[in-house]
JSON list of C-alpha atoms in Angstrom, two decimals:
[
{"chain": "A", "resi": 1, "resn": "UNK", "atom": "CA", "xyz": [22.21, 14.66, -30.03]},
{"chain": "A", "resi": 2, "resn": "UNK", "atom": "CA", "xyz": [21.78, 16.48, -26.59]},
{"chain": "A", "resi": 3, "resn": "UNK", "atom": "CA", "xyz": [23.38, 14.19, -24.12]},
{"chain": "A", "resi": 4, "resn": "UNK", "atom": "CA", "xyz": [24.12, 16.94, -21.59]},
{"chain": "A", "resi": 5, "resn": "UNK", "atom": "CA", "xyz": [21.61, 19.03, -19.59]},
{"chain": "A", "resi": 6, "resn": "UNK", "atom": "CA", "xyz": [22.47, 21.69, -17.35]},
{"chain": "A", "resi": 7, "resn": "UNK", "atom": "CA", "xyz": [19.68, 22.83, -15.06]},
{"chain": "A", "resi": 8, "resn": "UNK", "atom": "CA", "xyz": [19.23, 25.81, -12.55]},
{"chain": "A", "resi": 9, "resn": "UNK", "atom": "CA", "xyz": [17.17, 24.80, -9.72]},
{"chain": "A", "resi": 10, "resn": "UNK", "atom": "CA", "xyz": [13.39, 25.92, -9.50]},
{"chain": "A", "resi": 11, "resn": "UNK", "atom": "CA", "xyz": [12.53, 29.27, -7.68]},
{"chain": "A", "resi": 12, "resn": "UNK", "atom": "CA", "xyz": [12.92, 29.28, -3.35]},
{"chain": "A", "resi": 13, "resn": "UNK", "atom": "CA", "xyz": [11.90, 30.74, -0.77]},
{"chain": "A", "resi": 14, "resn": "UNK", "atom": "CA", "xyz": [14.04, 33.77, -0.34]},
{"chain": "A", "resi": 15, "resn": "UNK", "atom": "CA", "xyz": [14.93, 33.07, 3.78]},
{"chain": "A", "resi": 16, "resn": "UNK", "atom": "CA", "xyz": [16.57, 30.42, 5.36]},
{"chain": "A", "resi": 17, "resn": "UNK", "atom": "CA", "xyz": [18.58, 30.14, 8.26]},
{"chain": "A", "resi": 18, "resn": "UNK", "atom": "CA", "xyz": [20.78, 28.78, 6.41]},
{"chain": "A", "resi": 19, "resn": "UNK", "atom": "CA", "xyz": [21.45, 28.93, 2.05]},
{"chain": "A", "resi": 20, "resn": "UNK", "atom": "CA", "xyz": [21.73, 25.42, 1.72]},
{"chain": "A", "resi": 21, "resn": "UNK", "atom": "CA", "xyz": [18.61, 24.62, 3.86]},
{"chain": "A", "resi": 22, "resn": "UNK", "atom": "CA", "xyz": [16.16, 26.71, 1.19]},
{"chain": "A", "resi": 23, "resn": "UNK", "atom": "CA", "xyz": [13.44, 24.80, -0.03]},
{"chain": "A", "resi": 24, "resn": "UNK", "atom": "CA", "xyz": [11.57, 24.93, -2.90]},
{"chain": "A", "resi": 25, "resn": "UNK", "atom": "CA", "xyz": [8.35, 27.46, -2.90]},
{"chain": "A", "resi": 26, "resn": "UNK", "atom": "CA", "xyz": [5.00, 27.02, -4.64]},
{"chain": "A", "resi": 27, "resn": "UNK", "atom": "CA", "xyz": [6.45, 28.45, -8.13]},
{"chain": "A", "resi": 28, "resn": "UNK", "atom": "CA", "xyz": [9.50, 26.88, -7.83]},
{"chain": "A", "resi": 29, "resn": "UNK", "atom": "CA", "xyz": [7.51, 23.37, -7.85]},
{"chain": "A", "resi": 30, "resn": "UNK", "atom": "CA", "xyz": [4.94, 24.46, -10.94]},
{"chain": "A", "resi": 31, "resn": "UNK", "atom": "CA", "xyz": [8.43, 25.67, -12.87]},
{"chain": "A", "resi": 32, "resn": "UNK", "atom": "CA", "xyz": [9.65, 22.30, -12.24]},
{"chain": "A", "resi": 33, "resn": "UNK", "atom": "CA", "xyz": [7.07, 20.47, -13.07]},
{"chain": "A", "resi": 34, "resn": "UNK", "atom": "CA", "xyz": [6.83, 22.12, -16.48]},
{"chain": "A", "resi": 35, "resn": "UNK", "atom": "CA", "xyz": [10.14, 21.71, -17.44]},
{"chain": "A", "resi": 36, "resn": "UNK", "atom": "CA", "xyz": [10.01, 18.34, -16.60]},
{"chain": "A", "resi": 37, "resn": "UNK", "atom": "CA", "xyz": [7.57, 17.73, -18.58]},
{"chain": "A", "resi": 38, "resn": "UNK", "atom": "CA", "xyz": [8.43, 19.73, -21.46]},
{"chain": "A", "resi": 39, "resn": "UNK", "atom": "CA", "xyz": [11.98, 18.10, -21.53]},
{"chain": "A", "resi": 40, "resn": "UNK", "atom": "CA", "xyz": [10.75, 14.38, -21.20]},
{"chain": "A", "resi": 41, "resn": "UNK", "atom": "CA", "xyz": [8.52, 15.05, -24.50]},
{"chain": "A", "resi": 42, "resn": "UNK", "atom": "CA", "xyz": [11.57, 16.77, -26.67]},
{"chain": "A", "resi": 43, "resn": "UNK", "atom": "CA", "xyz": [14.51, 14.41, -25.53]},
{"chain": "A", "resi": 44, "resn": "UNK", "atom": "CA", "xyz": [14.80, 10.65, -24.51]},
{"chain": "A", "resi": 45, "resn": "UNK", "atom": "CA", "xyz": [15.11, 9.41, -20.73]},
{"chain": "A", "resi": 46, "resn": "UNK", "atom": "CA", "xyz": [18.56, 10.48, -19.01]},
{"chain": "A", "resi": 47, "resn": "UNK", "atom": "CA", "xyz": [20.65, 7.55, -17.32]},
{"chain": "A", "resi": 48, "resn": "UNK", "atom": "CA", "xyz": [21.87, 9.96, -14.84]},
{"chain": "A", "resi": 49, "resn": "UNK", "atom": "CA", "xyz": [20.73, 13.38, -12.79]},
{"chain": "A", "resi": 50, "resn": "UNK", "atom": "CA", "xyz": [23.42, 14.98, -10.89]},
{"chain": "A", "resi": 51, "resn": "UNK", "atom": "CA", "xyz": [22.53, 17.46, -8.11]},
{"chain": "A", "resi": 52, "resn": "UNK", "atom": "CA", "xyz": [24.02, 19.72, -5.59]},
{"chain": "A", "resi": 53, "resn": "UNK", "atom": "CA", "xyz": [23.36, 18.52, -2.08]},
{"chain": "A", "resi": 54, "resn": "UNK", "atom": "CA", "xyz": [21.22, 21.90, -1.40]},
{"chain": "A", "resi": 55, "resn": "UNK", "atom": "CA", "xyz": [17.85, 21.07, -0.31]},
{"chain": "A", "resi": 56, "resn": "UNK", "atom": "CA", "xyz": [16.30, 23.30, -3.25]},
{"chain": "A", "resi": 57, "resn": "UNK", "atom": "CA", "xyz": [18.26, 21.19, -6.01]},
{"chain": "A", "resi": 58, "resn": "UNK", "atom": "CA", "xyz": [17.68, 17.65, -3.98]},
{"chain": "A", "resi": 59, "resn": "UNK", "atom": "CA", "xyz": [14.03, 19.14, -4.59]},
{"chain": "A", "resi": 60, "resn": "UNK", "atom": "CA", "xyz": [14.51, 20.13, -8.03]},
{"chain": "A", "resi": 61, "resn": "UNK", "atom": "CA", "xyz": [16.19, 16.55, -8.91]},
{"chain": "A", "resi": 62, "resn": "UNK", "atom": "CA", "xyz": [13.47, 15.19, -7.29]},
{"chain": "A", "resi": 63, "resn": "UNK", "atom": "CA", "xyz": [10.90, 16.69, -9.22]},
{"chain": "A", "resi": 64, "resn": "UNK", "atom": "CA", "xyz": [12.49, 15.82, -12.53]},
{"chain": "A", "resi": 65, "resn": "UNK", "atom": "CA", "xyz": [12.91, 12.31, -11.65]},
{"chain": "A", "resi": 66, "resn": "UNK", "atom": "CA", "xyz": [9.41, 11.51, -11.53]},
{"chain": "A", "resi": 67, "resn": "UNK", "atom": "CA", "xyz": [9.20, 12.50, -15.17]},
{"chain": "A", "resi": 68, "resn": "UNK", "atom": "CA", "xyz": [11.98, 9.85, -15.80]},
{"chain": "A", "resi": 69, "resn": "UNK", "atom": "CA", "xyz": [12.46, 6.17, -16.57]},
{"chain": "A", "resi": 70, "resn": "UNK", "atom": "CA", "xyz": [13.06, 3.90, -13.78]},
{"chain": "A", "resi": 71, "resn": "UNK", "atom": "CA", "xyz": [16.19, 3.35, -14.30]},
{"chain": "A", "resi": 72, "resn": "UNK", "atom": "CA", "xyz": [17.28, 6.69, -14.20]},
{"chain": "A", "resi": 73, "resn": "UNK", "atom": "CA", "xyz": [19.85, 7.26, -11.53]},
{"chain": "A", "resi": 74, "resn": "UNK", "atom": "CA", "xyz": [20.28, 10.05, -9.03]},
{"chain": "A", "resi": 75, "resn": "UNK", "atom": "CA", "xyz": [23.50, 11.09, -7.51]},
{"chain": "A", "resi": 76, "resn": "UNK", "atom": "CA", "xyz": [24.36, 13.88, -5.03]},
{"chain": "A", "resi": 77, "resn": "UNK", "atom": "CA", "xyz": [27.99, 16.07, -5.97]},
{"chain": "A", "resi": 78, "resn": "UNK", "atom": "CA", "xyz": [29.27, 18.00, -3.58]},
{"chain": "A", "resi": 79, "resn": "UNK", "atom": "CA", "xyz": [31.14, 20.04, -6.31]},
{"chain": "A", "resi": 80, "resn": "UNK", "atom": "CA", "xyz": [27.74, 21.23, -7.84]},
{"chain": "A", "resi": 81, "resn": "UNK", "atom": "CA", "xyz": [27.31, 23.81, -4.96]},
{"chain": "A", "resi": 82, "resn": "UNK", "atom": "CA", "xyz": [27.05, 27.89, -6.53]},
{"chain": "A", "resi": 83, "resn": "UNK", "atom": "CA", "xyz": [31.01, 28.03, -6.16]},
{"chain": "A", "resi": 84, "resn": "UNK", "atom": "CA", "xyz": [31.70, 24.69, -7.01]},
{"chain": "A", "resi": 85, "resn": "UNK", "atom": "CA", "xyz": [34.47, 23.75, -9.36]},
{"chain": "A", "resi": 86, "resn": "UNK", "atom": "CA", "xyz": [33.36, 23.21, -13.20]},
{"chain": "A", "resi": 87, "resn": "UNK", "atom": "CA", "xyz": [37.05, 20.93, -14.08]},
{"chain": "A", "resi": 88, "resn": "UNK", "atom": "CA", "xyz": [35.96, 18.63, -11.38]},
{"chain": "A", "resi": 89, "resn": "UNK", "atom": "CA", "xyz": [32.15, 18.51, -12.81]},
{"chain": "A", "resi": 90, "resn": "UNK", "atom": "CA", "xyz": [33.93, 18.46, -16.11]},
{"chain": "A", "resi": 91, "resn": "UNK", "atom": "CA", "xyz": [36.10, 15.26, -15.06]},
{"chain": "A", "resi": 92, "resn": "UNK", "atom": "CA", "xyz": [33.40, 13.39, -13.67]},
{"chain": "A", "resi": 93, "resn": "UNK", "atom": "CA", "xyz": [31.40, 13.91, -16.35]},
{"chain": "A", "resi": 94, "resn": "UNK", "atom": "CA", "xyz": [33.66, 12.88, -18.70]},
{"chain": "A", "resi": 95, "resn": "UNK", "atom": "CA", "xyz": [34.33, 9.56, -16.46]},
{"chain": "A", "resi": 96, "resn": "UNK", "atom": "CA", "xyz": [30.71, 8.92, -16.55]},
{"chain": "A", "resi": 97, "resn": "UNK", "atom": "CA", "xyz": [30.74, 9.06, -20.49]},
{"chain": "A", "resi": 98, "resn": "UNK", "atom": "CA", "xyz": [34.03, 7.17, -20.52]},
{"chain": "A", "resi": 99, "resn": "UNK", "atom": "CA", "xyz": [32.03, 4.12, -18.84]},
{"chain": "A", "resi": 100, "resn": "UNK", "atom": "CA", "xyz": [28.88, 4.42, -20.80]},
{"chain": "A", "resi": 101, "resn": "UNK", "atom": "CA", "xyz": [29.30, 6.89, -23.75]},
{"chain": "A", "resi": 102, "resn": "UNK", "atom": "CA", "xyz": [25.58, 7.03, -25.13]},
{"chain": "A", "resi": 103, "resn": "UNK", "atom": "CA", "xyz": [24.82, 8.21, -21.45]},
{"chain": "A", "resi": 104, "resn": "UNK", "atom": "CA", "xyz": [22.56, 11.31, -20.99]},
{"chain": "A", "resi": 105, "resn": "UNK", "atom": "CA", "xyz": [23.40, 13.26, -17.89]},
{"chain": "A", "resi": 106, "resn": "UNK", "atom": "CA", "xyz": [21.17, 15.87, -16.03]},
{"chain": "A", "resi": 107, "resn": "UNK", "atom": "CA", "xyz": [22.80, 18.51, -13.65]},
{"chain": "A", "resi": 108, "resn": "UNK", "atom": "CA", "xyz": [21.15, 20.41, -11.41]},
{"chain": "A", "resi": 109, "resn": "UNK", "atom": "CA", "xyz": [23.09, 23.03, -9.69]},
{"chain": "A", "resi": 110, "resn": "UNK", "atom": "CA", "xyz": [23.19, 26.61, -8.73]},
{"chain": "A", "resi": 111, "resn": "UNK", "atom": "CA", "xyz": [23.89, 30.26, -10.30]},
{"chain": "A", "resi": 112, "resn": "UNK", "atom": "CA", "xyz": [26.72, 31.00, -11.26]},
{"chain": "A", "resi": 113, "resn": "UNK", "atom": "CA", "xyz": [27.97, 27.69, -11.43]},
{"chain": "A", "resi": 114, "resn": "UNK", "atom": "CA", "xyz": [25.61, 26.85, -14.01]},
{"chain": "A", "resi": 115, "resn": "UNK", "atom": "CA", "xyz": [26.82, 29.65, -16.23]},
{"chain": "A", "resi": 116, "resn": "UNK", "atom": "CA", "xyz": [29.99, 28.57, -15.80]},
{"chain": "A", "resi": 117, "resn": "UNK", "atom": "CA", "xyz": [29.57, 24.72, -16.29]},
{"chain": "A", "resi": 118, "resn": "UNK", "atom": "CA", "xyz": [28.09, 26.10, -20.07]},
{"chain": "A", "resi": 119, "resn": "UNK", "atom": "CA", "xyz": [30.96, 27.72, -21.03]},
{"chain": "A", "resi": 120, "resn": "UNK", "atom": "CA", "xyz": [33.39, 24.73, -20.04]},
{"chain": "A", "resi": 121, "resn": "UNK", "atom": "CA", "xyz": [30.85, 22.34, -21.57]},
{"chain": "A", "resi": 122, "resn": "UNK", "atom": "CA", "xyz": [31.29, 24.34, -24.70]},
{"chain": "A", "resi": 123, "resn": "UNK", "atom": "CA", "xyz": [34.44, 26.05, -24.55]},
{"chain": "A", "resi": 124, "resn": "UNK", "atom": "CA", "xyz": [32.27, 29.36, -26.64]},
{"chain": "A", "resi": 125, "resn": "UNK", "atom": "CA", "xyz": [33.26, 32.09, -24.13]},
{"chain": "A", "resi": 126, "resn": "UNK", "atom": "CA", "xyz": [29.03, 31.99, -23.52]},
{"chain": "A", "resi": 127, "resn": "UNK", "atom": "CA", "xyz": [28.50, 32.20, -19.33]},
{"chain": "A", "resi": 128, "resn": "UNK", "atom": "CA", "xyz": [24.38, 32.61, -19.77]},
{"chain": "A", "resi": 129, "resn": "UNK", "atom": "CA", "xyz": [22.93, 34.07, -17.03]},
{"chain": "A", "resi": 130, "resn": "UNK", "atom": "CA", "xyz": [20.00, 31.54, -16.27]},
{"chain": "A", "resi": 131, "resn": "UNK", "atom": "CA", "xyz": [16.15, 31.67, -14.68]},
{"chain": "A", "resi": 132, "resn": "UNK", "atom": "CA", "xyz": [14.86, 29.80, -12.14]},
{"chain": "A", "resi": 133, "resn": "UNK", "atom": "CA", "xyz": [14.35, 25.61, -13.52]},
{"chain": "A", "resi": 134, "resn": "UNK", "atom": "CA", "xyz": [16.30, 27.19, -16.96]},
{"chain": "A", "resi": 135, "resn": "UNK", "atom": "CA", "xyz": [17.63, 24.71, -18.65]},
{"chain": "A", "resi": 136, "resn": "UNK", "atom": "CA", "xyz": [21.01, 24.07, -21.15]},
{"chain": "A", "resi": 137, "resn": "UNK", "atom": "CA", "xyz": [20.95, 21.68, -23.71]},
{"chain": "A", "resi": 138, "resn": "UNK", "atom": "CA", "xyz": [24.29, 20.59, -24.97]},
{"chain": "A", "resi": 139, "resn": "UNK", "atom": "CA", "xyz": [26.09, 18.06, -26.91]},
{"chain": "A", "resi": 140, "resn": "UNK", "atom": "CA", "xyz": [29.24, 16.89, -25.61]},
{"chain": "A", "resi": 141, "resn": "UNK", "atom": "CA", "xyz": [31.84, 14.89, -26.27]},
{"chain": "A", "resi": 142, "resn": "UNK", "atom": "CA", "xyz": [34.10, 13.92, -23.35]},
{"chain": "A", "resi": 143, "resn": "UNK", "atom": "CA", "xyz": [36.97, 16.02, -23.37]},
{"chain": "A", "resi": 144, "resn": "UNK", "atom": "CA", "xyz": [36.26, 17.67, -26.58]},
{"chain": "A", "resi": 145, "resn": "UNK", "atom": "CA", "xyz": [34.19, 21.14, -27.29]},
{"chain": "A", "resi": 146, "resn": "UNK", "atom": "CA", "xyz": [30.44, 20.19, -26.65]},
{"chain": "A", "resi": 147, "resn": "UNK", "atom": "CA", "xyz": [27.81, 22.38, -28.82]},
{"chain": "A", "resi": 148, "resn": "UNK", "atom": "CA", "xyz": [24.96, 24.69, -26.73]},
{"chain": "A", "resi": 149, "resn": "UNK", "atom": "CA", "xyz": [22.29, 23.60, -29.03]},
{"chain": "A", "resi": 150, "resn": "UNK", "atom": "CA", "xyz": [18.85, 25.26, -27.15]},
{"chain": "A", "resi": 151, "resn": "UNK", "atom": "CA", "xyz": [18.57, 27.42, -23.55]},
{"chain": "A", "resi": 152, "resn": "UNK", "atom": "CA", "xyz": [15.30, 27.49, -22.20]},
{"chain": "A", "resi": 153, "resn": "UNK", "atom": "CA", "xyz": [13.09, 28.43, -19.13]},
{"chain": "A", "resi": 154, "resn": "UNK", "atom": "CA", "xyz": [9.94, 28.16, -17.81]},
{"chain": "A", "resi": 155, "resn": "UNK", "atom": "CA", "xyz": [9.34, 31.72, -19.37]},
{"chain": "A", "resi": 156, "resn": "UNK", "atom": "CA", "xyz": [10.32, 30.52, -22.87]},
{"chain": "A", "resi": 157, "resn": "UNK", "atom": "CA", "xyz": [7.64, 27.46, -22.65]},
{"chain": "A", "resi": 158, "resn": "UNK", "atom": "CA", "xyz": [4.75, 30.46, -21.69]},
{"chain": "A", "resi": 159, "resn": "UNK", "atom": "CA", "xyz": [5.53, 32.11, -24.90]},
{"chain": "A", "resi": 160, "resn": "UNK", "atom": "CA", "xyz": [5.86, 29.00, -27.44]},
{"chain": "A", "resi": 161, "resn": "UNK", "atom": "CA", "xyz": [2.40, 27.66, -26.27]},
{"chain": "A", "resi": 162, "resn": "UNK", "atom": "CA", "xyz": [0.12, 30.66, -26.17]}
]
């Protein structure tokens, strides 16, 4: 059962005055959208979405909360920023699941964090590189080896429905 979801942010606009102040553009919102939609029809409601306090991810949360139940809850990490620190993901996490184990987390962060949360999700040695709105599917176990059971970006979703 995928209980664990790790998410790259949709596409941005390539200037900012500042990195954390990049928003969203117009294909970053359509990838979104379509992932959202895609993942709401192939897995059940999360409980939580976790998201780096970037704009572009706030966005990206956003987006993929409208696609969830209302009781869904959204909460902002400061570790989920690109060189954020996967033990302390890992360890909140894993308190999450502690408190209510048949909870299904979201996280939206950055590259190369994501890449790196996969591998100590799953403990395989895998660091995928990941598109725009890609997203991880994994099933974890708190503390324990979690399984990569599916990758897949807006790209992916093109193919499988022409």
């Amino acid at each position: 059962m995928v209980n664990l979801v790790i998410m790259r942010h949709g596409e941005a606009v390539a200037q900012s005055s500042q990195d954390s102040q990049r928003q969203l553009n117009a294909r970053g919102d359509a990838e979104v959208s379509q992932m959202a939609t895609w993942l709401t029809k192939v897995y059940a409601h999360f409980d939580f979405i976790l998201a780096s306090p970037y704009v572009r991810t706030q966005q990206t949360a956003a987006l993929m909360l409208t696609q969830q139940g209302a009781a869904t809850q959204l909460q902002t990490l400061p570790e989920l920023v690109p060189d954020g620190d996967c033990h302390q993901v890992q360890l909140y996490v894993d308190a999450l699941l502690a408190e209510a184990p048949s909870a299904r987390i979201l996280i939206v962060s950055h590259m190369p964090l994501v890449s790196f949360l996969v591998e100590t999700f799953t403990r395989s040695g895998n660091t995928p590189i990941f598109d725009t709105a890609a997203l991880a599917c994994i099933e974890y176990t708190p503390g324990g080896q979690g399984v990569l059971l599916e990758k897949i970006a807006p790209a992916d979703l093109q193919l499988i429905s022409s």
